[in-house]
Coordinates of C-alpha atoms in Angstrom, one line a residue:
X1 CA 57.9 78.9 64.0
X2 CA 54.2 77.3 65.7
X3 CA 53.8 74.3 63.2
X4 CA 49.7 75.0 62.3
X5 CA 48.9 71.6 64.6
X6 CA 50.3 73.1 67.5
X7 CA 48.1 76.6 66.8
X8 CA 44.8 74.1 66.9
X9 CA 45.9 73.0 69.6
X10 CA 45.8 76.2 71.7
X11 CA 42.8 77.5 69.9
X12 CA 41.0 74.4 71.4
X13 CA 42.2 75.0 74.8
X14 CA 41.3 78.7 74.7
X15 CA 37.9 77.1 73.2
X16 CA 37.2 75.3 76.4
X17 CA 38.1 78.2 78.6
X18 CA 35.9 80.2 77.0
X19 CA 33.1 78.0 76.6
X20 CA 33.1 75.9 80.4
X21 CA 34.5 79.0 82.4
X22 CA 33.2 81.8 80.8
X23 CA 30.4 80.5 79.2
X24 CA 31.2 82.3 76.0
X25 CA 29.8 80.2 73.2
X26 CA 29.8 83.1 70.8
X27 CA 34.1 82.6 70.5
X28 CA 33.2 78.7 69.4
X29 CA 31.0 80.8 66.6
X30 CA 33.2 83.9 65.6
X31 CA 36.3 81.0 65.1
X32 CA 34.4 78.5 62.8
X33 CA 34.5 78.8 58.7
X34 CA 30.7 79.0 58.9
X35 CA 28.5 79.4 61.5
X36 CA 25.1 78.1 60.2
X37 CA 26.8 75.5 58.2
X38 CA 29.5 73.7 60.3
X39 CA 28.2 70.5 62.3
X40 CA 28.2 71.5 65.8
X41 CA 27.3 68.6 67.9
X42 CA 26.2 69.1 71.2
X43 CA 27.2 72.7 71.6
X44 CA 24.8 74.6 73.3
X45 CA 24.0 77.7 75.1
X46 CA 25.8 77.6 78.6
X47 CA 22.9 78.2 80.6
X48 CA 24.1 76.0 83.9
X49 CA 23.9 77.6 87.1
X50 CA 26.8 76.3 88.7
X51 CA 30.8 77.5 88.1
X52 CA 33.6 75.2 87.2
X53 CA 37.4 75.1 87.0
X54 CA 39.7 73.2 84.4
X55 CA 41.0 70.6 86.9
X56 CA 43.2 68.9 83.9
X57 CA 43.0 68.3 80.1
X58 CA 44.4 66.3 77.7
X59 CA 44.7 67.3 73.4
X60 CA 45.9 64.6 71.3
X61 CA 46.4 66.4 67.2
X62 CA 45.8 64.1 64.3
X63 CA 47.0 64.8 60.4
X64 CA 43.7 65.3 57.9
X65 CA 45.9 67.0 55.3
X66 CA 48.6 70.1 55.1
X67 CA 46.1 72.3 55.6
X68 CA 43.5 70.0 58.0
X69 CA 43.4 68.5 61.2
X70 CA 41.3 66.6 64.3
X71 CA 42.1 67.7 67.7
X72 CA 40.4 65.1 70.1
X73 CA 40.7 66.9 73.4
X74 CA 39.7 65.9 77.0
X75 CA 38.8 68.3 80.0
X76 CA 38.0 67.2 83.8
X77 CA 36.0 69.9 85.4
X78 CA 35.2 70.7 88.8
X79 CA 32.1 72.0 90.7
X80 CA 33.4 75.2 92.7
X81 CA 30.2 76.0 93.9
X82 CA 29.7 72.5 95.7
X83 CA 33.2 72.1 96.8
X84 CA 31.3 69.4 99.4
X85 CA 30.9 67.3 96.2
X86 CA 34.3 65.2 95.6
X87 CA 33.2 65.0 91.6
X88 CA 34.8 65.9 88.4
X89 CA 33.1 66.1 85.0
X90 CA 35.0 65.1 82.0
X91 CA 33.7 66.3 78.3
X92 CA 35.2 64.8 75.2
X93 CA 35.8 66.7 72.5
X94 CA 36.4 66.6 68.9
X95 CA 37.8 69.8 66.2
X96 CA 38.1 69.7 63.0
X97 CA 40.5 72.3 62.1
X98 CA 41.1 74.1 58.6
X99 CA 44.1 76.4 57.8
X100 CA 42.1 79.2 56.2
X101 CA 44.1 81.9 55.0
X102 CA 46.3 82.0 57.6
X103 CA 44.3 81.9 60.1
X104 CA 42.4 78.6 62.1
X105 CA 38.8 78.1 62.0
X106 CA 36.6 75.4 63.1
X107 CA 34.8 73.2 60.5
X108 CA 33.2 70.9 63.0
X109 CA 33.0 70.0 66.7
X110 CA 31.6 67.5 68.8
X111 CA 31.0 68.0 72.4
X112 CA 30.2 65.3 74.8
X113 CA 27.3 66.9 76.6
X114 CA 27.1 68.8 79.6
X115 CA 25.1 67.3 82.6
X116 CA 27.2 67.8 85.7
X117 CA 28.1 64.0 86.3
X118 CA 30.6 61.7 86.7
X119 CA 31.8 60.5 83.4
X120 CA 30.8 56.7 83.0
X121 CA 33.7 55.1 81.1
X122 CA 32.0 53.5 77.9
X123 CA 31.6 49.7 77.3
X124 CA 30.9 48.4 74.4
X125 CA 27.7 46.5 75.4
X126 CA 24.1 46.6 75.2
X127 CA 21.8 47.1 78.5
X128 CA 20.0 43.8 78.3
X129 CA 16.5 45.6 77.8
X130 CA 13.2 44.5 76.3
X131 CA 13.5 47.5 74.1
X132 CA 17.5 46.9 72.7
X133 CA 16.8 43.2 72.2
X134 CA 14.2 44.4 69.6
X135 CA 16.1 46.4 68.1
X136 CA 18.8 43.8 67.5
X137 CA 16.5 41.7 66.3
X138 CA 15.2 44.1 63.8
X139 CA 18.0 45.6 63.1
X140 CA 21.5 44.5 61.9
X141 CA 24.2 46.9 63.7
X142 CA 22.6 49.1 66.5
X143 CA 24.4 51.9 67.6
X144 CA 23.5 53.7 71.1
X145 CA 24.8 57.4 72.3
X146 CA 23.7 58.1 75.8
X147 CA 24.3 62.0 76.0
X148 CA 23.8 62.6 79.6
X149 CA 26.1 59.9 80.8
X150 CA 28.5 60.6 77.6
X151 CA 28.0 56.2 76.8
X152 CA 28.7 55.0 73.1
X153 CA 27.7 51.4 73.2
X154 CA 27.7 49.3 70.3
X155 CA 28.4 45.4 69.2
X156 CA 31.9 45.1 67.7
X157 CA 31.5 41.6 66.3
X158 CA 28.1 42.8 64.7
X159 CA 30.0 45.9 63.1
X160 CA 32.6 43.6 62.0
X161 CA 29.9 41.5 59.8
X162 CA 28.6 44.3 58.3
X163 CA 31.7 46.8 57.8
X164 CA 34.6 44.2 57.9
X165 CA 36.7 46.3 59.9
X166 CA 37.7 45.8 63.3
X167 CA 36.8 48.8 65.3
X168 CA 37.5 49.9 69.0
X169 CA 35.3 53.1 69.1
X170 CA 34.7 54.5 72.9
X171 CA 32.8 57.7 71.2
X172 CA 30.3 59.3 68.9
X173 CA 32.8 61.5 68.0
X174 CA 35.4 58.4 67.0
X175 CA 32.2 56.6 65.0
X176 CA 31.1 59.3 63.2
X177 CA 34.8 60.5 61.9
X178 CA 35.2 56.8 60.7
X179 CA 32.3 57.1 58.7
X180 CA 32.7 60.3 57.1
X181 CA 36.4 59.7 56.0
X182 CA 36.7 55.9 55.7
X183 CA 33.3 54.2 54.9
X184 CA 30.4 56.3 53.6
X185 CA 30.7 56.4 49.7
X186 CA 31.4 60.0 48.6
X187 CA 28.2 60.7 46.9
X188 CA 26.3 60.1 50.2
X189 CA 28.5 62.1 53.1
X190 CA 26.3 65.0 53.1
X191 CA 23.2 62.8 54.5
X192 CA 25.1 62.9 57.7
X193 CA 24.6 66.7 57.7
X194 CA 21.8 65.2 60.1
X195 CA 23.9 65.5 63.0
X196 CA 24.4 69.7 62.9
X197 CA 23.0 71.8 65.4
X198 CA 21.2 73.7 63.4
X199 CA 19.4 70.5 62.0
X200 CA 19.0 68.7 65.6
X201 CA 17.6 71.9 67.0
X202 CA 14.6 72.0 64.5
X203 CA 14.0 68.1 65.0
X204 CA 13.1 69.0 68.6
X205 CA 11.2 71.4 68.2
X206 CA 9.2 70.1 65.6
X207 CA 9.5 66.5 66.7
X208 CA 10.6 64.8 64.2
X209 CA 12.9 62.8 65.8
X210 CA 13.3 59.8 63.3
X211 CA 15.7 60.1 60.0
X212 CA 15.9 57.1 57.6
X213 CA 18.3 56.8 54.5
X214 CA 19.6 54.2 52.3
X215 CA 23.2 55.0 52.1
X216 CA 26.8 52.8 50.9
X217 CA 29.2 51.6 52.8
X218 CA 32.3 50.2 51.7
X219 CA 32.6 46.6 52.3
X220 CA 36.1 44.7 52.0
X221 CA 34.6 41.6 50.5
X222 CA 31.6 43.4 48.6
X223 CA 33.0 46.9 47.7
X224 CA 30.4 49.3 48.9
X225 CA 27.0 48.0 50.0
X226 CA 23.8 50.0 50.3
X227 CA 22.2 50.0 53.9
X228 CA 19.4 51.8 55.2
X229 CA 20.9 54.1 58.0
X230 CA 17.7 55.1 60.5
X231 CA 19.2 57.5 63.2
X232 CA 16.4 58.3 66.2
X233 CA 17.5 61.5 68.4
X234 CA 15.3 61.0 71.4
X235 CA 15.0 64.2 73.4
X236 CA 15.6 65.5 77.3
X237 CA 12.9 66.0 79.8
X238 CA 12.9 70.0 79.0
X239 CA 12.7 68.8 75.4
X240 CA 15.6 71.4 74.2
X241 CA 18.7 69.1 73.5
X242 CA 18.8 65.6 73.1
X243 CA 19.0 62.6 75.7
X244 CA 20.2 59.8 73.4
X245 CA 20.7 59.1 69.8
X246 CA 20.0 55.6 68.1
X247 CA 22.0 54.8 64.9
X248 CA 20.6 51.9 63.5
X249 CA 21.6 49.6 60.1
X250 CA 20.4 47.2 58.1
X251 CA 21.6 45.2 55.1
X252 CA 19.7 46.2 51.8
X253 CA 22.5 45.4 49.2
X254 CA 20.5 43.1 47.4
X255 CA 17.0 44.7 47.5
X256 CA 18.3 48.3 47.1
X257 CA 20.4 46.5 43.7
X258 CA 17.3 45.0 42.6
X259 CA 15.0 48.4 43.1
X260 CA 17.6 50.5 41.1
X261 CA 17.9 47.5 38.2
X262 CA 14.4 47.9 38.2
X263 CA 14.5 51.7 38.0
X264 CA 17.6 51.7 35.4
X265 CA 15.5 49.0 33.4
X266 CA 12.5 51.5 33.4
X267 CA 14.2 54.6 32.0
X268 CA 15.7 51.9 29.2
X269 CA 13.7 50.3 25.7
X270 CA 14.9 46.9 26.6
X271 CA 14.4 46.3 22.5
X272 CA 16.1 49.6 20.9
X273 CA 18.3 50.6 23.7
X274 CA 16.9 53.7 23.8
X275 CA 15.1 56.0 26.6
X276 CA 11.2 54.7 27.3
X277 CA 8.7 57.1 26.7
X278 CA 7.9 58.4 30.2
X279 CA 11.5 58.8 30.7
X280 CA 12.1 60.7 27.7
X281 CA 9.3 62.7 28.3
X282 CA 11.2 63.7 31.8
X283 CA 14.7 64.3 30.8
X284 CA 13.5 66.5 28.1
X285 CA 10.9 68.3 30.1
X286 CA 13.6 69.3 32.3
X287 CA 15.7 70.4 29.6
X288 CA 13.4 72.3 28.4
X289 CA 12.5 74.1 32.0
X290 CA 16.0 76.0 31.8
X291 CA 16.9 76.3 28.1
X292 CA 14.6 77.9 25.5
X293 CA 16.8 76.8 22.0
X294 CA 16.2 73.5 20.4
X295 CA 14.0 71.0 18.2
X296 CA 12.0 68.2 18.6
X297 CA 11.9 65.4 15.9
X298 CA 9.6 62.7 15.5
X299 CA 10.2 59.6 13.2
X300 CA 7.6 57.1 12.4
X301 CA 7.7 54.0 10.4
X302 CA 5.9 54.2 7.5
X303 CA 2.9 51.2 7.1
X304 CA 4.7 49.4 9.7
X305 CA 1.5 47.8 10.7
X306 CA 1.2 46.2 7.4
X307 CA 5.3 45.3 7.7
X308 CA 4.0 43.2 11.3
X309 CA 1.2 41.3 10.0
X310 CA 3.7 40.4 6.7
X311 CA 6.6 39.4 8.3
X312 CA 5.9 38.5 11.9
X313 CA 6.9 39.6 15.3
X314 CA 10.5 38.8 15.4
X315 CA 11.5 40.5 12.1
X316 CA 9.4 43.8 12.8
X317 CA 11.8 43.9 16.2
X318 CA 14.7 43.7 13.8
X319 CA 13.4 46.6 11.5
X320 CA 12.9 48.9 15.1
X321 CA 16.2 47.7 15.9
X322 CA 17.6 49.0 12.5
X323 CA 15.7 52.2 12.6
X324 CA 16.6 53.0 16.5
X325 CA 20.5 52.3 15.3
X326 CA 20.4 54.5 11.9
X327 CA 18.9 57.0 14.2
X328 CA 21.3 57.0 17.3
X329 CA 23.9 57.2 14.6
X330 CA 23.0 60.3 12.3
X331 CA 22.2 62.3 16.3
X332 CA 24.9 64.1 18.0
X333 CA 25.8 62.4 21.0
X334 CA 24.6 65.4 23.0
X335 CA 21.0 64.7 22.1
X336 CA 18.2 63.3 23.6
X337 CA 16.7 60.1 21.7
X338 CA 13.8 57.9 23.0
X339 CA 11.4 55.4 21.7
X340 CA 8.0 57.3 22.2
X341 CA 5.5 54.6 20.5
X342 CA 5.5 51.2 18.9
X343 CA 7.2 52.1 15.9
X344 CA 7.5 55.8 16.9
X345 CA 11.3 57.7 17.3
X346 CA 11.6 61.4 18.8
X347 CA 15.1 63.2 19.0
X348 CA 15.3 66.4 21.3
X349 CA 18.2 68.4 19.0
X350 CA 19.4 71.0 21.8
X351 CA 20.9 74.2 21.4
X352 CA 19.4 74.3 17.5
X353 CA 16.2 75.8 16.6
X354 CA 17.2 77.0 13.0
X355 CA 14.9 75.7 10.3
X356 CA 16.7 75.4 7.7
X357 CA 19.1 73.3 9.2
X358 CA 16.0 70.9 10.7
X359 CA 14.6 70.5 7.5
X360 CA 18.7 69.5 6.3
X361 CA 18.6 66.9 8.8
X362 CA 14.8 65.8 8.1
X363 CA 16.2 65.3 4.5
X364 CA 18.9 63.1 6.1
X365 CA 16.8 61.3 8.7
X366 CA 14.1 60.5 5.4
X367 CA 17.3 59.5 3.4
X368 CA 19.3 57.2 5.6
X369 CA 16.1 55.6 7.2
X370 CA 14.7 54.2 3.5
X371 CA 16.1 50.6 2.9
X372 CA 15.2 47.0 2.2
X373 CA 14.2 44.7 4.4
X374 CA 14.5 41.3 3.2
X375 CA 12.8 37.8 5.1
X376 CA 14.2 34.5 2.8
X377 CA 12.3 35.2 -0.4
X378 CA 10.4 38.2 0.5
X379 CA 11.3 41.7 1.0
X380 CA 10.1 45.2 2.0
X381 CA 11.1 48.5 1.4
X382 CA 11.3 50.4 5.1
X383 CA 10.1 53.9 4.4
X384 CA 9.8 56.7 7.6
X385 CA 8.3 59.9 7.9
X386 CA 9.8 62.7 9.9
X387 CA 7.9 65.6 11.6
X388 CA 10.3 68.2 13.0
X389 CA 9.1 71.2 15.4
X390 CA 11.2 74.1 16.4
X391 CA 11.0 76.2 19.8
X392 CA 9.9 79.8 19.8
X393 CA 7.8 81.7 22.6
X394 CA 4.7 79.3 21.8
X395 CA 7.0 76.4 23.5
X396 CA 7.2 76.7 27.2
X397 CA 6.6 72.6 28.5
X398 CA 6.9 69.5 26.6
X399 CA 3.8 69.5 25.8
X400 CA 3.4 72.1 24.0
X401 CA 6.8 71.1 21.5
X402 CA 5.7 67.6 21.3
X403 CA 1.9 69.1 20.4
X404 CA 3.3 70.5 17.4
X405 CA 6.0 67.9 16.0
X406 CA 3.1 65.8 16.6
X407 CA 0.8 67.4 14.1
X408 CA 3.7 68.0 11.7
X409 CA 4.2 64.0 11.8
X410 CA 0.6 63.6 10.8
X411 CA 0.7 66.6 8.2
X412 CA 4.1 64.5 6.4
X413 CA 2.3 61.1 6.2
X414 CA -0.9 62.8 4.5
X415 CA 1.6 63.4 1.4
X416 CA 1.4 60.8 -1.3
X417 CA 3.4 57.8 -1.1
X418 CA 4.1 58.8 2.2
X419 CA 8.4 59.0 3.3
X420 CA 8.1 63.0 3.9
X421 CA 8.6 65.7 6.4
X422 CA 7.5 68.7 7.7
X423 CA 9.1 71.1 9.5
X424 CA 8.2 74.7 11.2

């Protein structure tokens, strides 16, 4: 029985056939799992003028999984309609392979590009131009893929500083399979979806040649470490494939850490814990933009500017404190609680829109948030009021809920003596 490895194998070499003899690209597409979706680099439409034969080739098969595998392949071509031209053309190759259903199909390939030359073995090494030597300067790893002369050149001992890994790579195909499966973090793999076909092919059309992302990288001394990734595709003369790509990093662990602390800190009450207002606001507008059952609550503290100028600063934090707490604990953990105000609560209650069961927990909310607040030899009793409004076909944005708990707040403390709720 043909092990599934060996099967890649000849579907690759019947995949170079077809493609550099008989200029079939369309069996590349009817053999791959998706044709719009799987990364196809430097596939193209065989449009040269001239005919080749398969002089030799070389397929080395690497495990991905039971059912996955790479095939890096090799092929030296010849010119038959210059025999005059002692010259061979070698294309690299890469395959991903996928046993689906039986049957082999393509999830990915990368093609060395076609241009009729001599292949130029790579070097890892940098042209000592005007233009690289900025680009080192500026950047931290700098990563170059000459297309039409099939060169991947790079600085190992730069890589090194940055990835700590040793690497030997002599391709594009070698450096980007490294990244997908051994260093990109998990959640950011897709932003190399930049490289597909599809996805170069609008670029030069439309010219927008220059992708930047901040992306991590795992690190062996740091765990994974956020740097911004810029990839230029610069284009060919006839402006319908590309000449040479540009990968470029830099290290922004530690101002990427600080941006997200400061974004964290932003959606977070550094007093009560709880969501700020703006970021409330958001997480229950979009809650709101898909389901159409649920409750918003508002609790208030009752006189609590009278509590402030009585006991101070510090001991009206502690009261907030008390009240965010006695809240967080009587909400199911599903809910949405922020601190809208200075001494202002709001609970979205999803999935519920029943009065009689807001009013139940209004009762509850009145109940458990009544207490006394004691400061050496004076004290305070902490009273809140609770206004509680329910969705119906009235409520389509946050807006309009919050418009109507709003009013029911301000309808409760009207009441004598204050410590009520409202609800419809």
């Amino acid at each position: 029985m043909i092990k599934f490895e060996d099967n890649a194998v000849l579907l690759v070499k019947e995949a170079f056939k077809k493609y550099f003899i008989e200029k079939d690209v369309d069996f590349i597409l009817d053999h791959a799992s998706s044709n719009d979706d799987i990364p196809l680099f430097g596939v193209v439409k065989p449009d040269w003028e001239c005919e080749y034969a398969i002089i030799s080739e070389y397929e080395r098969v690497h495990n991905v999984s039971d059912s996955v595998c790479m095939v890096s392949a090799r092929v030296s071509l010849k010119d038959i309609t210059r025999p005059q031209i002692n010259e061979e053309t070698v294309v690299n190759g890469t395959f991903l392979c996928k046993d689906i259903s039986g049957k082999i199909a393509f999830t990915s390939i990368h093609l060395s590009q076609m241009n009729g030359r001599t292949f130029n073995r790579v070097m890892n090494g940098f042209n000592d131009t005007i233009y690289n030597k900025a680009l080192k300067h500026i950047y931290d790893v700098v990563l170059e893929y000459d297309a039409l002369n099939n060169n991947f050149s790079y600085d190992p001992l730069k890589y090194r500083e940055m990835f700590q890994v040793d690497t030997h790579f002599v391709s594009m195909d070698q450096w980007f399979w490294s990244m997908c499966t051994d260093c990109l973090h998990a959640d950011d793999v897709d932003l190399l979806d930049i490289f597909r076909n599809s996805d170069i092919s609008k670029r030069v059309r439309n010219e927008n040649f220059v992708v930047s992302n901040d992306i991590r990288i795992r690190n062996k001394e740091k765990g994974f470490i956020w740097v911004n990734m810029v990839v230029v595709f610069i284009p060919n003369e006839a402006r319908n494939n590309i000449a040479k790509v540009f990968v470029l990093f830099k290290n922004v662990d530690d101002k990427k850490k600080k941006e997200l602390s400061f974004i964290e800190k932003s959606k977070i009450d550094r007093l009560t814990g709880l969501y700020t207002k703006d970021y409330f606001e958001r997480v229950v507008s979009d809650y709101i933009a898909v389901e159409d059952k649920y409750a918003l609550a508002i609790i208030d503290i009752d006189g609590y500017r009278a509590i402030n100028d009585k006991f101070g600063r510090i001991s009206s934090d502690e009261i907030l404190v008390k009240i965010a707490k006695i809240v967080e604990k009587n909400t199911p953990s599903h809910d949405i609680i922020g601190r809208i105000g200075g001494d202002e609560f709001a609970v979205l209650i999803k999935f519920e829109n029943d009065k009689a069961k807001m009013k139940e927990l209004a009762e509850k909310m009145i109940s458990e948030t009544r207490f006394e607040y004691k400061d050496e030899n004076t004290s305070q009793e902490i009273k809140c009021s609770v206004g509680i409004a329910v969705s119906d076909e009235t409520t389509k944005t946050f807006e309009d809920i919050y418009e109507k708990a709003d009013k029911n707040i301000f309808e409760a403390k009207l009441k004598p003596g204050k410590n009520a709720y409202v609800v419809n």
